[in-house]
PDB file of C-alpha atoms in Angstrom:
ATOM      1  CA  MET A 119      39.941-119.995 -88.122  1.00 47.00           C
ATOM      2  CA  ARG A 120      43.557-119.349 -87.102  1.00 45.00           C
ATOM      3  CA  ALA A 121      44.618-120.155 -90.646  1.00 46.00           C
ATOM      4  CA  LEU A 122      42.161-117.568 -91.972  1.00 42.00           C
ATOM      5  CA  PHE A 123      43.526-114.883 -89.635  1.00 41.00           C
ATOM      6  CA  PHE A 124      47.060-115.804 -90.660  1.00 44.00           C
ATOM      7  CA  ALA A 125      46.163-115.479 -94.332  1.00 43.00           C
ATOM      8  CA  ILE A 126      44.558-112.076 -93.792  1.00 40.00           C
ATOM      9  CA  GLY A 127      47.591-110.927 -91.805  1.00 44.00           C
ATOM     10  CA  ALA A 128      49.943-112.099 -94.526  1.00 43.00           C
ATOM     11  CA  LEU A 129      47.969-110.232 -97.188  1.00 42.00           C
ATOM     12  CA  LEU A 130      47.998-107.098 -95.043  1.00 44.00           C
ATOM     13  CA  PHE A 131      51.751-107.439 -94.567  1.00 44.00           C
ATOM     14  CA  ILE A 132      52.268-107.766 -98.340  1.00 43.00           C
ATOM     15  CA  TRP A 133      49.980-104.781 -99.015  1.00 41.00           C
ATOM     16  CA  LEU A 134      51.759-102.606 -96.479  1.00 46.00           C
ATOM     17  CA  PHE A 135      55.347-103.368 -97.377  1.00 46.00           C
ATOM     18  CA  PHE A 136      55.279-104.484-101.018  1.00 47.00           C
ATOM     19  CA  PRO A 137      53.217-102.025-103.083  1.00 50.00           C
ATOM     20  CA  SER A 138      52.386-102.969-106.647  1.00 44.00           C
ATOM     21  CA  GLN A 139      54.202-101.384-109.553  1.00 41.00           C
ATOM     22  CA  GLN A 140      50.892-100.096-110.888  1.00 40.00           C
ATOM     23  CA  ASP A 141      50.353 -98.066-107.717  1.00 47.00           C
ATOM     24  CA  ASN A 142      53.715 -96.462-107.173  1.00 47.00           C
ATOM     25  CA  LYS A 143      52.056 -93.526-105.377  1.00 46.00           C
ATOM     26  CA  ARG A 144      51.689 -95.733-102.289  1.00 43.00           C
ATOM     27  CA  GLU A 145      55.471 -95.916-102.019  1.00 56.00           C
ATOM     28  CA  HIS A 146      55.317 -92.350-100.669  1.00 60.00           C
ATOM     29  CA  ARG A 147      53.039 -93.285 -97.796  1.00 57.00           C
ATOM     30  CA  THR A 148      54.205 -94.362 -94.386  1.00 57.00           C
ATOM     31  CA  VAL A 149      52.910 -97.598 -92.829  1.00 57.00           C
ATOM     32  CA  THR A 150      50.980 -95.579 -90.257  1.00 58.00           C
ATOM     33  CA  ASP A 151      49.342 -93.555 -93.005  1.00 59.00           C
ATOM     34  CA  LYS A 152      48.368 -96.723 -94.869  1.00 59.00           C
ATOM     35  CA  ILE A 153      46.731 -98.087 -91.757  1.00 60.00           C
ATOM     36  CA  LEU A 154      44.917 -94.839 -90.896  1.00 57.00           C
ATOM     37  CA  HIS A 155      43.935 -94.036 -94.515  1.00 59.00           C
ATOM     38  CA  PRO A 156      43.811 -97.389 -96.332  1.00 60.00           C
ATOM     39  CA  PHE A 157      41.772 -96.141 -99.294  1.00 57.00           C
ATOM     40  CA  ASP A 158      43.437 -92.757 -99.727  1.00 67.00           C
ATOM     41  CA  SER A 159      45.319 -92.745-103.044  1.00 77.00           C
ATOM     42  CA  SER A 160      46.543 -89.153-102.812  1.00 88.00           C
ATOM     43  CA  VAL A 161      50.266 -88.441-102.976  1.00 93.00           C
ATOM     44  CA  ARG A 162      51.555 -87.169 -99.647  1.00 94.00           C
ATOM     45  CA  PHE A 163      54.725 -85.126 -99.516  1.00 96.00           C
ATOM     46  CA  ARG A 164      56.622 -82.706 -97.347  1.00 96.00           C
ATOM     47  CA  LEU A 165      59.489 -80.263 -97.485  1.00 97.00           C
ATOM     48  CA  GLY A 166      62.883 -81.890 -97.072  1.00 96.00           C
ATOM     49  CA  ASP A 167      66.361 -80.405 -97.176  1.00 95.00           C
ATOM     50  CA  VAL A 168      66.600 -76.749 -98.230  1.00 96.00           C
ATOM     51  CA  ASP A 169      69.947 -75.090 -98.850  1.00 96.00           C
ATOM     52  CA  PRO A 170      69.928 -71.729 -97.016  1.00 96.00           C
ATOM     53  CA  ARG A 171      71.706 -70.095 -99.970  1.00 94.00           C
ATOM     54  CA  PHE A 172      68.362 -69.969-101.755  1.00 95.00           C
ATOM     55  CA  GLY A 173      67.339 -67.387 -99.156  1.00 94.00           C
ATOM     56  CA  MET A 174      63.814 -68.721 -98.612  1.00 94.00           C
ATOM     57  CA  SER A 175      62.066 -69.538 -95.353  1.00 95.00           C
ATOM     58  CA  GLN A 176      60.315 -72.796 -94.523  1.00 94.00           C
ATOM     59  CA  ALA A 177      57.003 -70.958 -94.307  1.00 96.00           C
ATOM     60  CA  GLU A 178      57.414 -69.491 -97.806  1.00 96.00           C
ATOM     61  CA  LEU A 179      58.279 -72.866 -99.302  1.00 97.00           C
ATOM     62  CA  ILE A 180      55.447 -74.687 -97.544  1.00 97.00           C
ATOM     63  CA  GLN A 181      53.016 -72.095 -98.891  1.00 97.00           C
ATOM     64  CA  LEU A 182      54.414 -72.608-102.414  1.00 97.00           C
ATOM     65  CA  CYS A 183      53.912 -76.362-101.992  1.00 97.00           C
ATOM     66  CA  LYS A 184      50.291 -75.783-101.010  1.00 96.00           C
ATOM     67  CA  ASP A 185      49.872 -73.427-103.980  1.00 96.00           C
ATOM     68  CA  ALA A 186      51.218 -76.202-106.220  1.00 96.00           C
ATOM     69  CA  ILE A 187      48.613 -78.558-104.762  1.00 96.00           C
ATOM     70  CA  GLY A 188      45.957 -76.020-105.682  1.00 95.00           C
ATOM     71  CA  ILE A 189      47.119 -75.993-109.294  1.00 95.00           C
ATOM     72  CA  TRP A 190      46.541 -79.736-109.666  1.00 95.00           C
ATOM     73  CA  GLN A 191      43.314 -79.592-107.709  1.00 93.00           C
ATOM     74  CA  GLN A 192      41.792 -77.651-110.626  1.00 88.00           C
ATOM     75  CA  GLY A 193      41.515 -80.951-112.486  1.00 80.00           C
ATOM     76  CA  SER A 194      40.035 -83.190-109.813  1.00 82.00           C
ATOM     77  CA  GLU A 195      37.179 -83.235-107.343  1.00 80.00           C
ATOM     78  CA  LYS A 196      39.034 -85.485-104.904  1.00 83.00           C
ATOM     79  CA  PRO A 197      42.376 -84.669-103.279  1.00 89.00           C
ATOM     80  CA  LEU A 198      45.325 -85.613-105.475  1.00 93.00           C
ATOM     81  CA  LEU A 199      48.125 -84.242-103.303  1.00 95.00           C
ATOM     82  CA  VAL A 200      48.435 -83.692 -99.569  1.00 95.00           C
ATOM     83  CA  TYR A 201      51.102 -81.788 -97.701  1.00 96.00           C
ATOM     84  CA  ASP A 202      51.964 -84.070 -94.782  1.00 94.00           C
ATOM     85  CA  PRO A 203      54.870 -83.194 -92.427  1.00 94.00           C
ATOM     86  CA  LYS A 204      55.360 -86.935 -91.849  1.00 92.00           C
ATOM     87  CA  ALA A 205      55.273 -88.018 -95.505  1.00 93.00           C
ATOM     88  CA  LYS A 206      58.028 -90.124 -97.041  1.00 93.00           C
ATOM     89  CA  LEU A 207      58.182 -88.185-100.308  1.00 95.00           C
ATOM     90  CA  THR A 208      60.245 -85.027 -99.846  1.00 97.00           C
ATOM     91  CA  ILE A 209      60.890 -81.903-101.895  1.00 97.00           C
ATOM     92  CA  ASN A 210      64.508 -80.831-101.573  1.00 97.00           C
ATOM     93  CA  LEU A 211      66.136 -77.621-102.798  1.00 97.00           C
ATOM     94  CA  ILE A 212      69.718 -78.346-103.766  1.00 96.00           C
ATOM     95  CA  TYR A 213      71.995 -75.397-104.448  1.00 95.00           C
ATOM     96  CA  ASP A 214      74.673 -76.199-106.999  1.00 92.00           C
ATOM     97  CA  GLN A 215      76.436 -74.581-109.940  1.00 90.00           C
ATOM     98  CA  ARG A 216      73.181 -74.267-111.873  1.00 88.00           C
ATOM     99  CA  GLN A 217      71.628 -71.829-109.405  1.00 91.00           C
ATOM    100  CA  ALA A 218      74.962 -70.069-108.850  1.00 91.00           C
ATOM    101  CA  ASP A 219      75.346 -69.581-112.603  1.00 90.00           C
ATOM    102  CA  HIS A 220      71.731 -68.444-112.873  1.00 88.00           C
ATOM    103  CA  LYS A 221      72.214 -65.801-110.175  1.00 91.00           C
ATOM    104  CA  ALA A 222      75.448 -64.581-111.762  1.00 92.00           C
ATOM    105  CA  HIS A 223      73.814 -64.536-115.192  1.00 90.00           C
ATOM    106  CA  LYS A 224      70.771 -62.669-113.892  1.00 92.00           C
ATOM    107  CA  SER A 225      72.952 -60.131-112.073  1.00 93.00           C
ATOM    108  CA  SER A 226      75.002 -59.549-115.233  1.00 94.00           C
ATOM    109  CA  GLN A 227      71.832 -59.229-117.288  1.00 94.00           C
ATOM    110  CA  GLN A 228      70.464 -56.612-114.915  1.00 95.00           C
ATOM    111  CA  LEU A 229      73.685 -54.606-115.222  1.00 95.00           C
ATOM    112  CA  LEU A 230      73.531 -54.870-119.012  1.00 96.00           C
ATOM    113  CA  GLU A 231      69.872 -53.864-119.052  1.00 96.00           C
ATOM    114  CA  ALA A 232      70.724 -50.826-116.933  1.00 97.00           C
ATOM    115  CA  ALA A 233      73.556 -49.962-119.330  1.00 97.00           C
ATOM    116  CA  GLN A 234      71.256 -50.458-122.315  1.00 97.00           C
ATOM    117  CA  ASN A 235      68.607 -48.195-120.785  1.00 97.00           C
ATOM    118  CA  MET A 236      71.261 -45.577-120.062  1.00 97.00           C
ATOM    119  CA  ASN A 237      72.564 -45.807-123.624  1.00 97.00           C
ATOM    120  CA  GLN A 238      69.031 -45.424-124.920  1.00 97.00           C
ATOM    121  CA  ARG A 239      68.437 -42.305-122.822  1.00 98.00           C
ATOM    122  CA  ILE A 240      71.760 -40.830-123.922  1.00 98.00           C
ATOM    123  CA  SER A 241      70.944 -41.617-127.553  1.00 97.00           C
ATOM    124  CA  GLU A 242      67.614 -39.831-127.246  1.00 98.00           C
ATOM    125  CA  ASN A 243      69.308 -36.855-125.599  1.00 98.00           C
ATOM    126  CA  LEU A 244      71.902 -36.743-128.358  1.00 97.00           C
ATOM    127  CA  ASP A 245      69.172 -36.866-130.989  1.00 98.00           C
ATOM    128  CA  ASN A 246      67.438 -33.939-129.302  1.00 98.00           C
ATOM    129  CA  ARG A 247      70.756 -32.113-129.032  1.00 97.00           C
ATOM    130  CA  TYR A 248      71.486 -32.677-132.715  1.00 97.00           C
ATOM    131  CA  THR A 249      68.063 -31.272-133.623  1.00 97.00           C
ATOM    132  CA  TYR A 250      68.724 -28.172-131.506  1.00 98.00           C
ATOM    133  CA  LEU A 251      72.214 -27.629-132.962  1.00 97.00           C
ATOM    134  CA  GLU A 252      70.918 -28.038-136.490  1.00 97.00           C
ATOM    135  CA  GLN A 253      68.113 -25.554-135.867  1.00 98.00           C
ATOM    136  CA  ARG A 254      70.523 -23.141-134.203  1.00 97.00           C
ATOM    137  CA  HIS A 255      72.904 -23.423-137.155  1.00 97.00           C
ATOM    138  CA  GLN A 256      70.100 -22.612-139.576  1.00 97.00           C
ATOM    139  CA  GLN A 257      69.012 -19.711-137.374  1.00 97.00           C
ATOM    140  CA  LEU A 258      72.510 -18.191-137.274  1.00 96.00           C
ATOM    141  CA  GLN A 259      72.925 -18.769-140.989  1.00 97.00           C
ATOM    142  CA  ALA A 260      69.710 -16.849-141.616  1.00 97.00           C
ATOM    143  CA  GLN A 261      70.907 -14.042-139.324  1.00 96.00           C
ATOM    144  CA  ARG A 262      74.229 -13.844-141.166  1.00 94.00           C
ATOM    145  CA  ASP A 263      72.489 -13.713-144.543  1.00 96.00           C
ATOM    146  CA  GLN A 264      70.148 -10.985-143.314  1.00 94.00           C
ATOM    147  CA  LEU A 265      73.067  -9.040-141.854  1.00 92.00           C
ATOM    148  CA  SER A 266      74.885  -9.220-145.201  1.00 92.00           C
ATOM    149  CA  ARG A 267      71.825  -7.892-146.988  1.00 94.00           C
ATOM    150  CA  ASP A 268      71.450  -5.085-144.454  1.00 89.00           C
ATOM    151  CA  VAL A 269      75.114  -4.115-144.842  1.00 88.00           C
ATOM    152  CA  GLU A 270      74.865  -4.121-148.640  1.00 89.00           C
ATOM    153  CA  GLN A 271      71.717  -2.003-148.559  1.00 89.00           C
ATOM    154  CA  LEU A 272      73.280   0.446-146.115  1.00 82.00           C
ATOM    155  CA  ASN A 273      76.376   0.717-148.320  1.00 83.00           C
ATOM    156  CA  GLN A 274      74.206   1.685-151.261  1.00 85.00           C
ATOM    157  CA  GLN A 275      72.465   4.350-149.185  1.00 81.00           C
ATOM    158  CA  ARG A 276      75.807   5.648-147.994  1.00 75.00           C
ATOM    159  CA  MET A 277      77.162   5.970-151.543  1.00 76.00           C
ATOM    160  CA  SER A 278      74.028   7.862-152.586  1.00 70.00           C
ATOM    161  CA  TRP A 279      74.091  10.304-149.693  1.00 65.00           C
ATOM    162  CA  MET A 280      77.811  10.914-150.053  1.00 64.00           C
ATOM    163  CA  ARG A 281      77.052  12.680-153.340  1.00 64.00           C
ATOM    164  CA  ILE A 282      74.468  14.941-151.698  1.00 69.00           C
ATOM    165  CA  GLU A 283      75.568  15.576-148.119  1.00 66.00           C
ATOM    166  CA  ASN A 284      78.838  16.022-146.348  1.00 69.00           C
ATOM    167  CA  GLU A 285      79.741  13.765-143.436  1.00 66.00           C
ATOM    168  CA  ASN A 286      77.897  16.014-140.995  1.00 70.00           C
ATOM    169  CA  GLY A 287      74.626  15.793-142.874  1.00 71.00           C
ATOM    170  CA  PRO A 288      71.640  14.237-141.040  1.00 79.00           C
ATOM    171  CA  ASN A 289      71.301  11.255-143.404  1.00 75.00           C
ATOM    172  CA  ARG A 290      75.030  10.555-143.291  1.00 74.00           C
ATOM    173  CA  GLN A 291      74.814  10.645-139.479  1.00 79.00           C
ATOM    174  CA  ARG A 292      71.820   8.292-139.505  1.00 85.00           C
ATOM    175  CA  ILE A 293      73.666   5.857-141.769  1.00 78.00           C
ATOM    176  CA  GLU A 294      76.713   5.900-139.498  1.00 84.00           C
ATOM    177  CA  GLN A 295      74.504   5.087-136.501  1.00 88.00           C
ATOM    178  CA  GLN A 296      72.998   2.167-138.422  1.00 88.00           C
ATOM    179  CA  TYR A 297      76.505   1.007-139.267  1.00 87.00           C
ATOM    180  CA  GLN A 298      77.331   0.936-135.576  1.00 91.00           C
ATOM    181  CA  GLN A 299      74.166  -1.089-134.902  1.00 92.00           C
ATOM    182  CA  LEU A 300      75.052  -3.579-137.674  1.00 91.00           C
ATOM    183  CA  LYS A 301      78.587  -3.783-136.305  1.00 93.00           C
ATOM    184  CA  ALA A 302      77.213  -4.679-132.853  1.00 94.00           C
ATOM    185  CA  GLN A 303      74.930  -7.290-134.452  1.00 93.00           C
ATOM    186  CA  ALA A 304      77.900  -8.717-136.352  1.00 93.00           C
ATOM    187  CA  GLN A 305      79.930  -8.971-133.143  1.00 96.00           C
ATOM    188  CA  GLN A 306      77.046 -10.730-131.385  1.00 96.00           C
ATOM    189  CA  LEU A 307      76.660 -13.038-134.385  1.00 96.00           C
ATOM    190  CA  ASP A 308      80.366 -13.899-134.273  1.00 96.00           C
ATOM    191  CA  HIS A 309      80.005 -14.670-130.560  1.00 97.00           C
ATOM    192  CA  ASP A 310      76.957 -16.867-131.182  1.00 97.00           C
ATOM    193  CA  ILE A 311      78.727 -18.725-134.016  1.00 97.00           C
ATOM    194  CA  ALA A 312      81.792 -19.344-131.818  1.00 97.00           C
ATOM    195  CA  GLU A 313      79.515 -20.607-129.036  1.00 97.00           C
ATOM    196  CA  LEU A 314      77.749 -22.911-131.497  1.00 97.00           C
ATOM    197  CA  LYS A 315      81.113 -24.298-132.622  1.00 97.00           C
ATOM    198  CA  ASP A 316      81.981 -25.078-128.998  1.00 98.00           C
ATOM    199  CA  GLN A 317      78.638 -26.793-128.550  1.00 97.00           C
ATOM    200  CA  ASN A 318      79.240 -28.778-131.734  1.00 97.00           C
ATOM    201  CA  ASN A 319      82.635 -29.870-130.439  1.00 98.00           C
ATOM    202  CA  GLN A 320      81.097 -30.935-127.131  1.00 98.00           C
ATOM    203  CA  TYR A 321      78.375 -32.775-129.011  1.00 98.00           C
ATOM    204  CA  ASN A 322      80.936 -34.627-131.147  1.00 98.00           C
ATOM    205  CA  GLN A 323      82.829 -35.639-128.008  1.00 98.00           C
ATOM    206  CA  GLN A 324      79.625 -36.900-126.434  1.00 98.00           C
ATOM    207  CA  VAL A 325      78.807 -38.885-129.589  1.00 98.00           C
ATOM    208  CA  GLU A 326      82.280 -40.408-129.563  1.00 98.00           C
ATOM    209  CA  GLN A 327      81.931 -41.361-125.894  1.00 98.00           C
ATOM    210  CA  HIS A 328      78.459 -42.750-126.552  1.00 97.00           C
ATOM    211  CA  ASN A 329      79.783 -44.897-129.399  1.00 97.00           C
ATOM    212  CA  GLN A 330      82.515 -46.205-127.088  1.00 97.00           C
ATOM    213  CA  ASN A 331      79.880 -47.055-124.491  1.00 97.00           C
ATOM    214  CA  ILE A 332      77.874 -48.954-127.110  1.00 97.00           C
ATOM    215  CA  ASP A 333      80.990 -50.840-128.206  1.00 97.00           C
ATOM    216  CA  SER A 334      81.712 -51.689-124.572  1.00 96.00           C
ATOM    217  CA  TYR A 335      78.115 -52.830-124.089  1.00 96.00           C
ATOM    218  CA  ASN A 336      78.289 -55.100-127.141  1.00 97.00           C
ATOM    219  CA  ILE A 337      81.574 -56.582-125.910  1.00 96.00           C
ATOM    220  CA  ASN A 338      80.017 -57.277-122.500  1.00 95.00           C
ATOM    221  CA  VAL A 339      77.005 -58.920-124.149  1.00 95.00           C
ATOM    222  CA  ASN A 340      79.336 -61.199-126.134  1.00 95.00           C
ATOM    223  CA  HIS A 341      81.299 -62.036-122.982  1.00 92.00           C
ATOM    224  CA  LEU A 342      78.072 -62.852-121.167  1.00 91.00           C
ATOM    225  CA  ASN A 343      76.886 -65.121-123.973  1.00 88.00           C
ATOM    226  CA  GLN A 344      80.243 -66.881-124.015  1.00 90.00           C
ATOM    227  CA  ARG A 345      80.281 -67.294-120.248  1.00 86.00           C
ATOM    228  CA  PHE A 346      76.680 -68.492-120.078  1.00 80.00           C
ATOM    229  CA  PRO A 347      75.886 -70.182-123.397  1.00 76.00           C
ATOM    230  CA  ALA A 348      72.318 -71.266-124.038  1.00 62.00           C
ATOM    231  CA  ARG A 349      71.820 -74.802-122.777  1.00 62.00           C
ATOM    232  CA  GLU A 350      69.098 -77.022-121.442  1.00 61.00           C
ATOM    233  CA  PHE A 351      69.240 -78.536-117.981  1.00 59.00           C
ATOM    234  CA  HIS A 352      66.815 -79.926-115.447  1.00 79.00           C
ATOM    235  CA  LYS A 353      65.415 -77.305-113.086  1.00 88.00           C
ATOM    236  CA  GLY A 354      64.170 -80.201-111.009  1.00 92.00           C
ATOM    237  CA  ILE A 355      63.828 -83.962-111.072  1.00 94.00           C
ATOM    238  CA  TYR A 356      61.604 -86.645-109.573  1.00 95.00           C
ATOM    239  CA  ASN A 357      63.463 -89.925-109.128  1.00 92.00           C
ATOM    240  CA  GLY A 358      60.639 -92.014-107.719  1.00 88.00           C
ATOM    241  CA  LYS A 359      61.570 -91.428-104.090  1.00 89.00           C
ATOM    242  CA  ARG A 360      62.227 -87.698-103.802  1.00 95.00           C
ATOM    243  CA  ILE A 361      61.919 -84.453-105.702  1.00 97.00           C
ATOM    244  CA  GLU A 362      65.059 -82.403-106.140  1.00 96.00           C
ATOM    245  CA  ILE A 363      64.939 -78.813-107.375  1.00 96.00           C
ATOM    246  CA  TYR A 364      68.157 -77.189-108.523  1.00 94.00           C
ATOM    247  CA  GLN A 365      67.286 -73.895-110.153  1.00 92.00           C
ATOM    248  CA  PHE A 366      64.503 -71.320-110.314  1.00 92.00           C
ATOM    249  CA  ASP A 367      64.147 -67.640-111.054  1.00 89.00           C
ATOM    250  CA  THR A 368      61.170 -66.248-109.174  1.00 91.00           C
ATOM    251  CA  MET A 369      58.645 -67.491-106.630  1.00 94.00           C
ATOM    252  CA  ASP A 370      56.152 -68.045-109.447  1.00 94.00           C
ATOM    253  CA  ASP A 371      58.754 -70.031-111.369  1.00 93.00           C
ATOM    254  CA  LEU A 372      59.472 -72.193-108.298  1.00 95.00           C
ATOM    255  CA  ARG A 373      55.738 -72.763-107.715  1.00 96.00           C
ATOM    256  CA  LEU A 374      55.311 -74.175-111.224  1.00 94.00           C
ATOM    257  CA  THR A 375      58.514 -76.198-110.985  1.00 95.00           C
ATOM    258  CA  ILE A 376      57.232 -77.830-107.787  1.00 96.00           C
ATOM    259  CA  ALA A 377      53.851 -78.460-109.423  1.00 96.00           C
ATOM    260  CA  HIS A 378      55.565 -79.953-112.503  1.00 95.00           C
ATOM    261  CA  GLU A 379      57.580 -82.430-110.432  1.00 96.00           C
ATOM    262  CA  LEU A 380      54.530 -83.290-108.356  1.00 96.00           C
ATOM    263  CA  GLY A 381      52.852 -84.125-111.657  1.00 96.00           C
ATOM    264  CA  HIS A 382      55.523 -86.763-112.196  1.00 95.00           C
ATOM    265  CA  ALA A 383      54.896 -88.008-108.664  1.00 95.00           C
ATOM    266  CA  LEU A 384      51.260 -88.430-109.707  1.00 94.00           C
ATOM    267  CA  GLY A 385      52.477 -90.685-112.499  1.00 93.00           C
ATOM    268  CA  LEU A 386      52.133 -88.173-115.343  1.00 95.00           C
ATOM    269  CA  GLU A 387      54.553 -87.937-118.265  1.00 95.00           C
ATOM    270  CA  HIS A 388      55.399 -84.912-120.385  1.00 94.00           C
ATOM    271  CA  ASN A 389      53.070 -83.529-123.036  1.00 94.00           C
ATOM    272  CA  GLN A 390      53.690 -81.448-126.170  1.00 94.00           C
ATOM    273  CA  ASP A 391      51.882 -78.218-125.272  1.00 94.00           C
ATOM    274  CA  PRO A 392      54.508 -75.467-124.663  1.00 92.00           C
ATOM    275  CA  GLN A 393      52.088 -73.626-122.361  1.00 93.00           C
ATOM    276  CA  ALA A 394      51.202 -76.707-120.335  1.00 94.00           C
ATOM    277  CA  LEU A 395      52.484 -77.491-116.862  1.00 95.00           C
ATOM    278  CA  MET A 396      53.796 -80.889-117.980  1.00 94.00           C
ATOM    279  CA  TYR A 397      55.709 -79.548-120.953  1.00 93.00           C
ATOM    280  CA  PRO A 398      59.387 -80.500-120.428  1.00 89.00           C
ATOM    281  CA  VAL A 399      60.649 -76.892-120.634  1.00 86.00           C
ATOM    282  CA  MET A 400      59.504 -74.067-118.362  1.00 82.00           C
ATOM    283  CA  LYS A 401      59.496 -71.124-120.755  1.00 81.00           C
ATOM    284  CA  ASP A 402      56.160 -70.139-122.316  1.00 83.00           C
ATOM    285  CA  GLN A 403      53.881 -70.905-119.382  1.00 89.00           C
ATOM    286  CA  GLN A 404      51.821 -68.188-117.723  1.00 88.00           C
ATOM    287  CA  LEU A 405      53.651 -68.064-114.395  1.00 87.00           C
ATOM    288  CA  GLN A 406      51.075 -66.004-112.529  1.00 88.00           C
ATOM    289  CA  ASN A 407      47.507 -67.261-112.049  1.00 88.00           C
ATOM    290  CA  PHE A 408      48.427 -70.454-113.885  1.00 93.00           C
ATOM    291  CA  ARG A 409      45.692 -72.871-114.884  1.00 92.00           C
ATOM    292  CA  LEU A 410      46.070 -76.396-116.188  1.00 94.00           C
ATOM    293  CA  SER A 411      45.907 -76.675-119.972  1.00 94.00           C
ATOM    294  CA  ALA A 412      43.735 -79.126-121.872  1.00 95.00           C
ATOM    295  CA  ALA A 413      46.852 -81.252-122.394  1.00 95.00           C
ATOM    296  CA  ASP A 414      47.482 -81.348-118.628  1.00 95.00           C
ATOM    297  CA  LEU A 415      43.870 -82.273-117.910  1.00 94.00           C
ATOM    298  CA  ALA A 416      44.003 -85.035-120.520  1.00 94.00           C
ATOM    299  CA  LEU A 417      47.028 -86.568-118.784  1.00 94.00           C
ATOM    300  CA  LEU A 418      45.273 -86.306-115.448  1.00 90.00           C
ATOM    301  CA  GLN A 419      42.121 -87.994-116.715  1.00 89.00           C
ATOM    302  CA  ALA A 420      44.096 -90.809-118.335  1.00 88.00           C
ATOM    303  CA  ARG A 421      46.140 -91.726-115.240  1.00 82.00           C
TER     304      ARG A 421
END
């Protein structure tokens, strides 16, 4: 009987401290957890080290971890993942050059987007201004042509009445009054034309400045692309003992990154669906209200 108890104890010792390679999920469980939940195959994890430079609270991150659990729970009726403050497996947020570069790149992009929007508004204003100046030019041209016709017609009347009346005649007086009116119109037209020329000069200066701004914008875009060339890097990694996350953009992005690495902790590999959670690149996924793809569910069912 003592030999039987010894054999059972030895098997229990081996089961507790030497998990099989086929069941690597048990490596994340503490001895106490194995004793209290011997048939629970869920992956237990907790939040580990978090660099304060990410600017996120423990409560926010724990909620994101629970949201990530919910994503995987779409594909299973039994618990796959459990957030356990005493778990061995930890999720750690490590701030390094990747996140620093991402923040600098994002800040520069926001400045460039603001400059691009400003350039677009200025371009639209300049287009509207050009339309106005062109219409005003045509309007003044029409006024000048009409004034020339009126002057020519009045000259003909004057020549005719000069043969009939002296300078004090009523028609000669009427014609002289009309001359004075045309003269006033001509003076106003000259003033309007001079004003239009000034507006044209201002417009040309604004166009020149706008073109310089566009050139400056293009130079800054090139500098940004040279400083932050397109490259692939791991946003996070699961090394069998811990999850390390190095870079994310938004809360939704971080939620999916956590869920992706937890997928590896579940024993899942990558798939080839660009919109799937287990696709190796986080780019085309629906970040908000994400649901597992058929490719994700297939991996989950095959584990």
